[in-house]
Coordinates of C-alpha atoms in Angstrom, one line a residue:
Chain A
M1 CA 64.4 104.7 40.5
N2 CA 68.1 104.3 40.7
P3 CA 68.9 103.1 44.3
E4 CA 72.2 104.9 44.2
N5 CA 70.4 108.2 44.7
Y6 CA 69.7 107.0 48.2
L7 CA 73.4 106.7 48.8
Y8 CA 74.0 110.3 47.7
L9 CA 71.2 111.3 50.1
S10 CA 72.8 109.3 52.9
A11 CA 76.2 110.8 52.3
M12 CA 74.6 114.2 52.3
L13 CA 72.8 113.6 55.6
F14 CA 75.9 112.2 57.2
T15 CA 78.0 115.3 56.1
L16 CA 75.3 117.6 57.4
G17 CA 75.2 115.8 60.7
A18 CA 79.0 115.8 61.1
T19 CA 79.2 119.5 60.2
G20 CA 76.5 120.2 62.7
V21 CA 78.3 118.4 65.5
M22 CA 81.5 120.4 64.8
L23 CA 79.9 123.8 64.3
R24 CA 76.9 124.1 66.5
R25 CA 77.3 125.0 70.2
N26 CA 74.0 123.8 71.7
A27 CA 74.4 120.3 73.3
L28 CA 70.9 119.3 72.2
V29 CA 71.4 120.4 68.6
M30 CA 74.8 118.6 68.5
F31 CA 73.1 115.5 69.9
M32 CA 70.4 115.7 67.2
C33 CA 73.1 116.0 64.6
V34 CA 74.7 112.7 65.9
E35 CA 71.3 111.1 65.5
L36 CA 71.2 112.4 61.9
M37 CA 74.5 110.7 61.3
L38 CA 73.2 107.4 62.7
N39 CA 70.1 107.7 60.4
A40 CA 72.4 108.3 57.4
A41 CA 74.2 105.2 58.2
N42 CA 70.9 103.3 58.5
L43 CA 69.8 104.6 55.1
A44 CA 73.2 103.5 53.6
F45 CA 72.8 100.0 55.2
V46 CA 69.3 99.5 53.8
T47 CA 70.3 100.8 50.3
F48 CA 73.3 98.5 50.2
A49 CA 71.2 95.6 51.3
R50 CA 68.9 96.4 48.3
L51 CA 71.9 96.7 45.9
H52 CA 73.4 93.3 47.1
S53 CA 69.9 91.8 47.3
Q54 CA 70.5 90.7 50.9
L55 CA 68.6 91.1 54.1
D56 CA 71.7 91.6 56.3
G57 CA 71.8 95.4 55.9
Q58 CA 68.2 95.8 56.8
M59 CA 68.7 93.8 59.9
V60 CA 71.5 96.2 61.0
A61 CA 69.1 99.1 60.7
F62 CA 67.0 97.6 63.5
F63 CA 70.1 97.2 65.8
T64 CA 71.0 100.8 65.0
M65 CA 67.6 102.1 66.0
V66 CA 67.7 100.3 69.3
V67 CA 71.2 101.6 70.0
A68 CA 70.1 105.1 69.0
A69 CA 67.1 104.9 71.4
C70 CA 69.4 103.9 74.3
E71 CA 71.7 106.7 73.4
V72 CA 68.8 109.2 73.7
V73 CA 68.0 107.9 77.2
I74 CA 71.6 108.4 78.4
G75 CA 72.2 111.6 76.5
L76 CA 69.1 113.4 77.6
A77 CA 69.7 112.4 81.2
I78 CA 73.2 113.9 81.1
I79 CA 72.0 117.1 79.3
M80 CA 69.1 117.4 81.8
T81 CA 71.4 117.3 84.8
I82 CA 73.7 119.9 83.3
F83 CA 70.7 122.1 82.5
R84 CA 69.4 121.8 86.0
A85 CA 72.8 122.8 87.4
R86 CA 73.4 125.8 85.2
R87 CA 70.3 126.7 83.3
S88 CA 72.1 126.4 79.9
V89 CA 73.0 123.7 77.5
S90 CA 75.6 125.6 75.5
V91 CA 78.9 123.7 75.3
D92 CA 80.7 127.1 75.4
D93 CA 79.4 127.6 79.0
A94 CA 80.7 124.2 80.0
N95 CA 84.2 125.4 80.1
L96 CA 85.5 124.6 83.6
L97 CA 87.9 122.0 82.1
R98 CA 90.5 123.7 80.1
G99 CA 94.2 123.2 79.4
Chain B
M1 CA 56.9 78.9 58.5
S2 CA 59.0 75.9 59.5
G3 CA 61.7 76.7 57.0
M4 CA 63.9 78.6 59.5
P5 CA 66.4 76.5 61.3
T6 CA 67.1 77.2 65.0
P7 CA 70.5 78.7 65.3
H8 CA 73.0 76.7 67.3
V9 CA 74.4 78.6 70.3
E10 CA 77.6 77.5 71.9
Y11 CA 76.7 78.2 75.5
D12 CA 79.9 76.7 76.9
L13 CA 82.1 79.1 74.9
L14 CA 80.0 82.1 75.8
L15 CA 79.8 81.3 79.5
P16 CA 82.0 84.2 80.6
L17 CA 80.0 86.7 78.7
L18 CA 76.7 85.2 79.9
I19 CA 77.9 85.3 83.5
V20 CA 78.8 89.0 83.3
F21 CA 75.6 90.1 81.6
G22 CA 73.6 87.9 84.0
T23 CA 75.3 89.6 86.9
A24 CA 74.5 93.0 85.5
V25 CA 70.8 92.1 85.1
I26 CA 70.6 90.6 88.6
G27 CA 72.2 93.8 89.9
V28 CA 69.5 95.9 88.2
L29 CA 66.9 93.7 89.8
F30 CA 68.5 94.2 93.2
E31 CA 68.0 97.9 92.8
A32 CA 64.3 97.2 92.5
F33 CA 63.7 94.6 95.1
V34 CA 66.4 94.7 97.8
A35 CA 65.9 96.9 100.8
R36 CA 68.0 100.0 100.7
R37 CA 70.1 99.1 103.8
A38 CA 71.2 95.8 102.4
R39 CA 71.7 96.9 98.8
Y40 CA 75.2 98.2 99.0
L41 CA 76.7 95.0 100.5
M42 CA 74.7 92.7 98.1
Q43 CA 75.7 94.7 95.0
V44 CA 79.4 94.6 95.9
L45 CA 79.3 90.9 96.7
L46 CA 77.3 90.2 93.5
A47 CA 79.6 92.3 91.3
V48 CA 82.9 90.9 92.7
G49 CA 81.5 87.3 92.7
G50 CA 80.1 87.5 89.2
L51 CA 83.3 88.9 87.8
A52 CA 85.4 86.3 89.6
A53 CA 83.2 83.5 88.3
A54 CA 83.5 84.9 84.8
F55 CA 87.3 85.0 85.1
A56 CA 87.3 81.3 86.2
A57 CA 85.1 80.6 83.2
I58 CA 87.6 82.4 80.9
V59 CA 90.3 80.2 82.2
A60 CA 88.2 77.1 81.6
V61 CA 87.3 78.1 78.1
G62 CA 90.9 78.9 77.4
R63 CA 92.0 75.4 78.2
E64 CA 89.3 73.9 76.0
V65 CA 89.6 76.1 72.9
P66 CA 92.1 75.0 70.2
A67 CA 95.0 77.3 69.3
A68 CA 93.3 78.4 66.1
G69 CA 90.3 79.6 68.1
R70 CA 86.6 78.9 67.4
I71 CA 83.7 80.9 66.1
A72 CA 80.5 80.9 68.1
V73 CA 76.8 82.0 67.5
L74 CA 76.7 81.9 63.7
G75 CA 80.0 83.8 63.3
A76 CA 79.1 86.7 65.6
V77 CA 81.7 86.0 68.3
A78 CA 85.2 84.7 68.0
V79 CA 86.5 82.8 70.9
D80 CA 90.3 82.7 70.3
R81 CA 93.4 83.2 72.4
P82 CA 94.0 86.9 71.8
A83 CA 90.4 87.7 72.8
L84 CA 90.6 85.4 75.9
V85 CA 93.8 87.0 77.1
L86 CA 92.4 90.5 76.7
Q87 CA 89.1 89.5 78.3
G88 CA 90.9 88.0 81.3
T89 CA 92.8 91.3 81.7
V90 CA 89.5 93.3 81.5
L91 CA 88.0 91.1 84.2
L92 CA 90.9 91.4 86.6
V93 CA 91.0 95.2 86.1
G94 CA 87.2 95.2 86.5
I95 CA 87.4 93.4 89.9
M96 CA 89.9 95.9 91.2
A97 CA 87.8 98.7 89.9
V98 CA 84.7 97.4 91.7
I99 CA 86.8 97.3 94.9
F100 CA 88.0 100.9 94.5
I101 CA 84.5 102.0 93.6
A102 CA 83.0 100.3 96.7
E103 CA 85.4 102.3 99.0
R104 CA 83.3 104.2 101.5
N105 CA 83.5 107.2 103.8
V106 CA 87.3 107.7 103.7
G107 CA 87.7 110.8 105.8
A108 CA 84.7 112.5 104.1
T109 CA 82.6 115.0 106.1
V110 CA 79.3 116.5 105.2
A111 CA 79.9 120.1 104.0
E112 CA 78.4 123.0 105.8
G113 CA 75.8 124.7 103.6
P114 CA 72.2 125.7 103.2
G115 CA 70.0 123.7 105.4
A116 CA 72.8 122.5 107.6
A117 CA 71.3 124.3 110.6
T118 CA 68.0 122.5 110.3
A119 CA 69.3 119.0 110.8
P120 CA 72.0 117.8 113.1
A121 CA 74.6 116.4 110.7
P122 CA 76.7 113.4 111.6
L123 CA 80.4 114.0 111.1
T124 CA 81.1 111.3 108.5
T125 CA 78.9 110.2 105.7
P126 CA 78.1 106.6 105.2
G127 CA 77.9 107.0 101.4
M128 CA 80.4 105.8 98.8
D129 CA 83.6 107.8 98.9
A130 CA 84.0 108.9 95.3
F131 CA 80.4 109.0 94.2
T132 CA 77.6 111.5 94.7
P133 CA 74.9 110.3 97.1
Q134 CA 72.2 111.3 94.6
A135 CA 73.1 111.9 90.9
S136 CA 69.7 113.6 90.2
A137 CA 70.1 116.3 92.8
A138 CA 71.6 119.6 91.5
P139 CA 75.2 120.3 92.7
D140 CA 75.4 122.1 96.1
S141 CA 71.6 122.1 96.5
V142 CA 69.7 121.4 99.7
A143 CA 68.5 118.2 98.1
E144 CA 72.1 117.0 97.7
L145 CA 73.1 117.9 101.3
D146 CA 70.0 116.1 102.6
A147 CA 70.9 113.0 100.5
A148 CA 74.4 113.1 101.9
R149 CA 73.1 113.4 105.5
A150 CA 70.6 110.7 105.0
G151 CA 73.4 108.4 103.8
L152 CA 71.9 107.7 100.4
I153 CA 74.1 105.6 98.1
Q154 CA 73.9 105.5 94.4
T155 CA 74.3 101.7 94.2
E156 CA 73.3 101.7 90.5
V157 CA 77.0 102.3 90.0
F158 CA 77.7 98.6 90.3
P159 CA 75.4 97.2 87.7
L160 CA 76.5 100.0 85.4
T161 CA 80.1 99.1 85.8
V162 CA 79.4 95.4 85.3
L163 CA 77.5 96.2 82.1
A164 CA 80.4 98.3 80.8
I165 CA 82.7 95.3 81.6
G166 CA 80.3 93.0 79.6
G167 CA 80.6 95.3 76.6
M168 CA 84.4 95.3 77.0
L169 CA 84.4 91.5 76.9
V170 CA 82.4 91.3 73.7
F171 CA 84.3 94.2 72.0
P172 CA 87.6 92.4 71.3
A173 CA 85.8 89.1 70.5
A174 CA 83.2 90.6 68.1
N175 CA 83.6 88.9 64.8
D176 CA 81.1 90.9 62.7
L177 CA 80.5 94.6 62.4
V178 CA 77.1 94.6 64.0
T179 CA 78.2 92.8 67.1
M180 CA 81.2 95.1 67.3
F181 CA 79.0 98.2 67.1
V182 CA 76.6 97.0 69.7
A183 CA 79.5 96.0 72.1
L184 CA 81.0 99.5 71.5
E185 CA 77.8 101.1 72.7
V186 CA 77.2 98.7 75.6
L187 CA 80.7 99.5 76.9
S188 CA 80.4 103.3 76.3
L189 CA 76.9 104.2 77.5
P190 CA 77.4 103.2 81.1
L191 CA 80.8 104.9 81.2
Y192 CA 79.2 108.2 80.0
L193 CA 76.9 108.1 83.1
L194 CA 79.6 106.9 85.5
C195 CA 81.8 109.9 84.5
G196 CA 79.2 112.3 85.8
L197 CA 78.8 110.9 89.3
A198 CA 81.8 112.3 91.2
R199 CA 81.1 113.4 94.8
Y200 CA 83.3 116.5 94.8
R201 CA 83.5 119.0 92.0
R202 CA 80.2 117.9 90.6
L203 CA 79.9 120.6 87.9
L204 CA 83.2 119.5 86.5
S205 CA 82.2 115.9 86.6
Q206 CA 78.9 116.6 84.8
E207 CA 80.8 118.6 82.2
A208 CA 83.1 115.7 81.7
A209 CA 80.2 113.4 81.2
L210 CA 78.7 115.8 78.6
K211 CA 81.9 116.0 76.7
Y212 CA 82.6 112.3 76.8
F213 CA 79.0 111.6 75.6
L214 CA 79.0 114.0 72.7
L215 CA 82.4 113.0 71.4
G216 CA 81.7 109.3 72.1
A217 CA 78.4 109.4 70.3
F218 CA 80.1 111.3 67.4
S219 CA 82.8 108.7 67.1
S220 CA 80.4 105.7 67.2
A221 CA 78.4 107.4 64.4
L222 CA 81.6 107.6 62.4
F223 CA 82.3 103.9 63.2
L224 CA 78.8 102.9 62.0
F225 CA 79.0 104.8 58.8
G226 CA 82.4 103.2 58.1
A227 CA 80.8 99.9 58.7
A228 CA 78.0 100.7 56.3
L229 CA 80.5 101.7 53.6
L230 CA 82.5 98.5 54.1
Y231 CA 79.3 96.5 53.9
G232 CA 78.5 98.3 50.6
A233 CA 81.9 97.6 49.2
T234 CA 82.0 93.9 50.1
G235 CA 78.5 92.8 50.7
A236 CA 79.5 91.1 54.0
L237 CA 79.3 92.0 57.7
S238 CA 81.5 89.3 59.2
L239 CA 85.1 90.3 59.5
P240 CA 86.8 87.3 57.9
E241 CA 84.4 87.5 54.9
I242 CA 85.2 91.2 54.6
G243 CA 88.9 90.3 54.7
E244 CA 88.4 87.9 51.7
Q245 CA 86.2 90.2 49.7
L246 CA 88.6 93.1 50.1
F247 CA 91.3 91.4 48.2
A248 CA 89.1 91.7 45.1
H249 CA 88.0 95.3 45.9
S250 CA 91.1 96.7 47.5
S251 CA 91.1 99.9 45.3
D252 CA 87.3 100.5 45.8
P253 CA 87.0 104.0 47.2
L254 CA 84.0 102.9 49.3
A255 CA 86.1 100.3 51.0
L256 CA 88.9 102.8 51.7
I257 CA 86.7 105.5 53.1
G258 CA 84.8 102.8 55.1
A259 CA 87.9 101.3 56.6
G260 CA 89.2 104.9 57.4
L261 CA 86.0 105.9 59.2
L262 CA 86.0 102.6 61.1
L263 CA 89.5 103.2 62.3
V264 CA 88.8 106.8 63.2
G265 CA 86.0 105.6 65.4
L266 CA 88.5 103.3 67.2
F267 CA 91.1 106.0 67.5
F268 CA 88.6 108.1 69.3
K269 CA 88.0 105.3 71.8
V270 CA 91.7 104.6 72.5
G271 CA 92.4 108.4 72.5
A272 CA 95.0 108.7 69.8
V273 CA 96.1 112.2 68.6
P274 CA 94.3 114.0 66.9
F275 CA 91.3 112.3 68.4
H276 CA 92.4 112.7 72.0
S277 CA 91.0 116.1 73.0
W278 CA 88.3 114.5 75.3
I279 CA 90.8 112.4 77.3
P280 CA 92.3 114.9 79.7
D281 CA 89.0 116.6 80.5
V282 CA 87.1 113.4 81.0
Y283 CA 89.9 111.8 83.1
V284 CA 90.1 114.9 85.4
G285 CA 86.3 115.2 85.8
A286 CA 85.4 111.6 86.3
P287 CA 85.5 110.0 89.8
T288 CA 89.0 108.7 90.2
P289 CA 88.1 104.9 90.5
I290 CA 86.2 105.3 87.2
T291 CA 89.1 107.1 85.6
G292 CA 91.5 104.3 86.5
F293 CA 89.0 101.8 85.2
M294 CA 88.5 103.6 81.9
A295 CA 92.2 104.3 81.4
A296 CA 93.0 100.6 81.7
A297 CA 90.0 98.5 80.6
T298 CA 88.6 100.7 77.8
K299 CA 92.0 100.8 76.1
V300 CA 92.5 97.0 76.4
A301 CA 89.1 96.3 74.8
A302 CA 89.5 99.0 72.1
F303 CA 92.9 97.8 71.1
G304 CA 91.7 94.2 71.0
A305 CA 89.0 95.3 68.6
M306 CA 91.5 97.3 66.6
L307 CA 93.9 94.3 66.3
R308 CA 91.0 92.1 65.1
I309 CA 89.8 94.6 62.5
I310 CA 93.3 95.2 61.2
Y311 CA 94.5 91.6 61.2
V312 CA 91.2 89.8 60.2
A313 CA 89.3 92.3 58.1
L314 CA 91.9 94.7 56.6
P315 CA 94.9 92.6 55.6
A316 CA 94.2 93.5 51.9
L317 CA 94.5 97.2 52.7
H318 CA 97.8 96.7 54.4
D319 CA 99.5 99.4 52.2
Q320 CA 96.8 101.9 53.0
W321 CA 96.4 101.6 56.8
R322 CA 100.0 101.3 57.6
P323 CA 101.0 104.9 56.7
L324 CA 97.9 106.1 58.5
L325 CA 99.0 104.3 61.7
W326 CA 102.5 105.5 61.3
V327 CA 101.4 109.2 61.2
I328 CA 99.0 108.7 64.1
S329 CA 101.5 106.8 66.2
V330 CA 104.2 109.5 65.8
L331 CA 101.8 112.4 66.4
T332 CA 100.4 110.7 69.5
M333 CA 103.8 110.0 71.1
V334 CA 105.2 113.5 70.3
I335 CA 102.2 115.7 71.1
A336 CA 101.1 113.8 74.2
T337 CA 104.6 113.9 75.7
I338 CA 105.1 117.6 75.1
A339 CA 101.6 118.4 76.5
A340 CA 102.3 116.2 79.6
I341 CA 105.4 118.2 80.5
T342 CA 103.4 121.4 81.0
Q343 CA 100.7 119.9 83.3
N344 CA 100.4 120.9 86.9
D345 CA 97.4 118.7 87.7
I346 CA 98.3 115.2 88.6
K347 CA 95.3 113.6 87.0
R348 CA 95.7 115.6 83.8
M349 CA 99.4 114.6 83.7
L350 CA 98.5 111.0 84.0
A351 CA 95.8 111.5 81.3
Y352 CA 98.4 112.8 78.8
S353 CA 100.8 110.1 79.8
S354 CA 98.0 107.5 79.0
I355 CA 97.7 109.2 75.5
A356 CA 101.4 108.9 75.0
H357 CA 101.2 105.2 75.9
V358 CA 98.6 104.8 73.1
G359 CA 101.3 105.9 70.7
F360 CA 103.7 103.3 72.0
V361 CA 101.1 100.5 71.7
L362 CA 100.3 101.6 68.2
T363 CA 104.0 101.0 67.2
G364 CA 103.4 97.3 68.2
V365 CA 100.0 97.2 66.4
L366 CA 101.4 98.4 63.0
A367 CA 104.3 95.9 63.1
A368 CA 101.9 93.6 61.2
I369 CA 103.8 90.4 62.3
P370 CA 102.8 87.9 65.1
A371 CA 105.4 89.4 67.4
G372 CA 103.5 92.7 67.0
V373 CA 100.3 91.2 68.3
A374 CA 102.1 89.5 71.2
S375 CA 104.0 92.6 72.2
T376 CA 100.9 94.7 72.0
M377 CA 99.1 92.3 74.3
F378 CA 101.9 92.2 76.8
Y379 CA 102.0 96.0 76.8
L380 CA 98.2 96.2 77.4
V381 CA 98.3 93.8 80.4
A382 CA 101.3 95.4 82.0
Y383 CA 100.1 99.0 81.4
S384 CA 96.6 98.4 82.7
F385 CA 97.8 97.1 86.1
S386 CA 100.2 100.1 86.6
T387 CA 97.5 102.5 85.6
V388 CA 94.9 101.2 87.9
G389 CA 97.4 101.3 90.7
A390 CA 98.5 104.8 90.0
F391 CA 95.0 106.2 89.9
A392 CA 94.1 104.3 93.1
V393 CA 97.0 106.0 94.9
V394 CA 95.9 109.4 93.6
N395 CA 92.5 108.7 95.1
L396 CA 94.1 108.4 98.6
I397 CA 95.7 111.8 98.8
R398 CA 93.2 114.2 100.1
R399 CA 92.8 117.8 101.2
S400 CA 91.4 118.6 104.7
G401 CA 87.8 118.7 103.3
G402 CA 88.0 115.2 101.9
E403 CA 88.5 116.3 98.3
E404 CA 91.4 114.8 96.3
E405 CA 94.5 116.9 96.1
L406 CA 95.3 117.1 92.4
D407 CA 97.6 120.2 92.4
M408 CA 101.0 118.7 91.8
S409 CA 102.9 121.4 93.7
R410 CA 101.1 120.5 96.8
W411 CA 102.3 116.9 96.6
A412 CA 105.7 118.2 97.6
G413 CA 107.3 116.3 100.5
L414 CA 104.5 113.6 100.3
G415 CA 107.0 110.8 99.9
R416 CA 108.9 111.8 103.0
R417 CA 105.7 111.9 105.2
Y418 CA 104.2 108.7 103.7
P419 CA 107.2 106.7 102.4
V420 CA 105.2 103.6 101.5
V421 CA 102.7 105.5 99.3
G422 CA 105.5 107.6 97.9
L423 CA 107.5 104.5 96.9
L424 CA 104.4 102.8 95.4
F425 CA 103.5 105.8 93.3
S426 CA 107.2 106.3 92.2
M427 CA 107.2 102.7 91.1
F428 CA 104.1 103.1 89.0
L429 CA 105.6 106.3 87.5
L430 CA 108.9 104.5 86.8
A431 CA 106.9 101.8 85.0
F432 CA 105.2 104.4 82.9
A433 CA 108.6 105.9 82.1
G434 CA 109.9 102.4 81.1
I435 CA 112.8 102.1 83.6
P436 CA 114.4 98.6 83.8
L437 CA 113.1 96.2 86.5
T438 CA 109.6 97.5 86.0
S439 CA 106.9 96.1 83.6
G440 CA 107.1 99.3 81.5
F441 CA 110.6 98.6 80.4
I442 CA 109.8 95.1 79.1
S443 CA 106.6 96.1 77.4
K444 CA 108.3 99.1 75.7
F445 CA 111.2 97.0 74.6
A446 CA 108.9 94.3 73.2
V447 CA 106.8 96.7 71.1
F448 CA 109.9 98.6 69.8
K449 CA 111.6 95.3 68.9
A450 CA 108.5 94.1 67.1
A451 CA 108.2 97.5 65.3
A452 CA 111.8 97.3 64.2
E453 CA 111.4 93.7 63.0
G454 CA 108.3 94.8 61.1
G455 CA 110.2 97.4 59.2
A456 CA 109.3 100.5 61.2
A457 CA 112.8 101.4 62.6
P458 CA 112.3 105.3 62.3
L459 CA 109.2 104.9 64.4
V460 CA 111.3 103.2 67.1
V461 CA 113.7 106.2 67.1
V462 CA 110.8 108.6 67.7
G463 CA 109.5 106.3 70.4
V464 CA 112.7 106.1 72.3
I465 CA 113.2 109.8 72.2
A466 CA 109.6 110.4 73.4
S467 CA 110.1 107.9 76.3
G468 CA 113.3 109.8 77.2
V469 CA 111.5 113.1 77.3
A470 CA 108.6 111.5 79.1
A471 CA 110.9 110.3 81.8
Y472 CA 111.5 114.0 82.7
F473 CA 108.0 114.6 83.9
Y474 CA 107.6 111.3 85.7
V475 CA 110.9 111.9 87.6
R476 CA 109.8 115.5 88.3
V477 CA 107.0 114.2 90.4
I478 CA 109.3 111.7 92.2
V479 CA 111.7 114.5 93.0
L480 CA 108.9 116.7 94.2
M481 CA 107.6 114.0 96.5
F482 CA 110.9 113.1 98.1
F483 CA 113.3 116.1 97.8
T484 CA 111.1 119.1 98.3
D485 CA 109.7 120.6 101.5
S486 CA 106.0 120.1 102.2
P487 CA 103.7 123.1 101.8
A488 CA 101.8 124.6 104.7
D489 CA 98.6 122.6 105.4
P490 CA 99.8 119.7 103.3
P491 CA 97.4 117.0 101.9
H492 CA 97.0 113.9 104.0
L493 CA 96.8 110.2 103.3
V494 CA 93.5 108.5 104.0
S495 CA 93.6 104.8 104.9
P496 CA 91.4 102.7 102.6
S497 CA 89.8 99.3 103.3
V498 CA 91.8 96.1 103.4
W499 CA 90.5 95.1 100.0
S500 CA 91.7 98.3 98.4
I501 CA 95.1 97.9 100.0
A502 CA 95.2 94.3 98.6
A503 CA 94.3 95.5 95.1
I504 CA 97.0 98.2 95.1
A505 CA 99.5 95.7 96.4
L506 CA 98.5 93.4 93.6
C507 CA 99.0 96.1 91.0
A508 CA 102.4 96.9 92.5
T509 CA 103.4 93.2 92.6
V510 CA 102.4 92.7 88.9
T511 CA 104.3 95.8 87.9
V512 CA 107.5 94.5 89.5
T513 CA 107.1 90.9 88.7
L514 CA 106.5 91.6 85.0
G515 CA 109.7 93.6 85.1
V516 CA 111.8 91.0 86.7
L517 CA 110.2 87.8 85.5
P518 CA 108.3 88.7 82.3
Q519 CA 108.8 85.3 80.6
P520 CA 105.6 83.5 81.6
L521 CA 103.4 86.4 80.3
L522 CA 105.6 86.8 77.2
D523 CA 105.1 83.1 76.4
L524 CA 101.4 83.4 77.0
A525 CA 101.2 86.4 74.7
A526 CA 103.4 84.7 72.1
T527 CA 100.9 81.7 71.9
A528 CA 98.0 84.1 71.6
T529 CA 98.6 85.7 68.3
Q530 CA 96.3 83.8 66.1
F531 CA 92.9 85.3 65.4
A532 CA 90.0 82.9 64.6
H533 CA 88.8 83.0 61.0

């Protein structure tokens, strides 16, 4: 199978994620879309590693996974505190800061 | 299985980084093992001591490293003069930030509220001044009041700050894309949390943390995908190798899109228009010591990384990134200046002013000559000291309840009642405006001169006009402070600890000294323009 197809898939996932972050209004969904973008980058790294017959790209994927896991810890903590304070995670309700 | 050689690690060159990360780890252990009463003092001493030791190590490494710089840990970290100068700045700013963060019980009183009748409340809280006593308690809940009365302190703030500083030290020194991405996250993740810990206006603060987190995570995802595409185009992760490979692939669309996404990720971090929308909100919502720290140190680190990417990895794409930086620089200067004029909140005004300064720094970055690097670094050093000082002064002006007074109209007459503070704040504002005899004038002059020499004269015209307009809103505050009558029930000045006073005095001294005697730092910056390959 042509490895380039994985690149198309990765580009598609990345675009979906980026669109989701910009269009969706729920903090959790936006956060999931960011994770989708990170996974798309991972897929691209692994595919390129295959195309270049190197291992470097695959190694990056592990770093990305660890970073994504840390981001989940921080992100969910922030979203949780917001939810406990206002019973909502919509970013439209978080509108005290304007101007 | 014996085929794998053990990598050689240059511990002597990495000493500053190791000290800072070691300090952060020990700080986390303190949280687990030190008794609660002793924790605050030990954390402060540890953080300040660790950062000071790291600064001494930076100076020692700087004497040892040759002018061309060295590469350490199998090409992952570059130890060269530009990185060392920026790291030194981050550390000094970091020490001052820790001092401001450690400030406690400046005129704060426990608010009346639910549950106040059940326990006799002491008048002043022993907690940290700008930070919530318990981040996990919901705002204005009984749990929060109880925590404030019990004098709880969120001492985790110190290890988090030190971790962020560690990330900021690695970021401008990262010599491959993986290290750079990890450093970016290490500096950002603690900052997301720190933004949400303000003592007053906690809903606002949490909202700022959410916004910063979502946009920051989004921008690092863009950065990572850009890195993936660059890797695909060149087959290399280390910046010098990418730089060489790109000469052969300079018209490859993968490389162009990759470089573009990488730069967009960095523009988000420094807050250049049109990627600036988070800055005003986050700067207003975050606790003021953290705001000053972010405004200064994050920018220094991110511009360091940007310089390295542009000068080491992307020289082949010079004709492509230059127009992009042109447009962004002009947009940033013009839009931020116009937006700053209409602000009535002092922190928001300073936030827009910091965005405008990003535009000025970018004119130095895109000069693409050694003088451009030198002037950019001078600008970053000078600007970070004035910024930290300005936000530290803002932190001292309080309403009667202990909350900061941010409404600009209520600052009227402040300079007459508190002349020293008024003069200090005016001096920082004049430095931002770029008035002669302050550091701001020399740094603006240096970047504009470099930009003109680098063939960007029209940009200099825009820059000068923008600084002229910007002077209006800085001077407006000064006029307000000195030539307008105080409102009824005016805000008052709280007296900080000796250490904070010393830090503010240091910022003021640096701001004036760099304006009157800029030559030593200009010389230092001029010798620190060569990136390690």
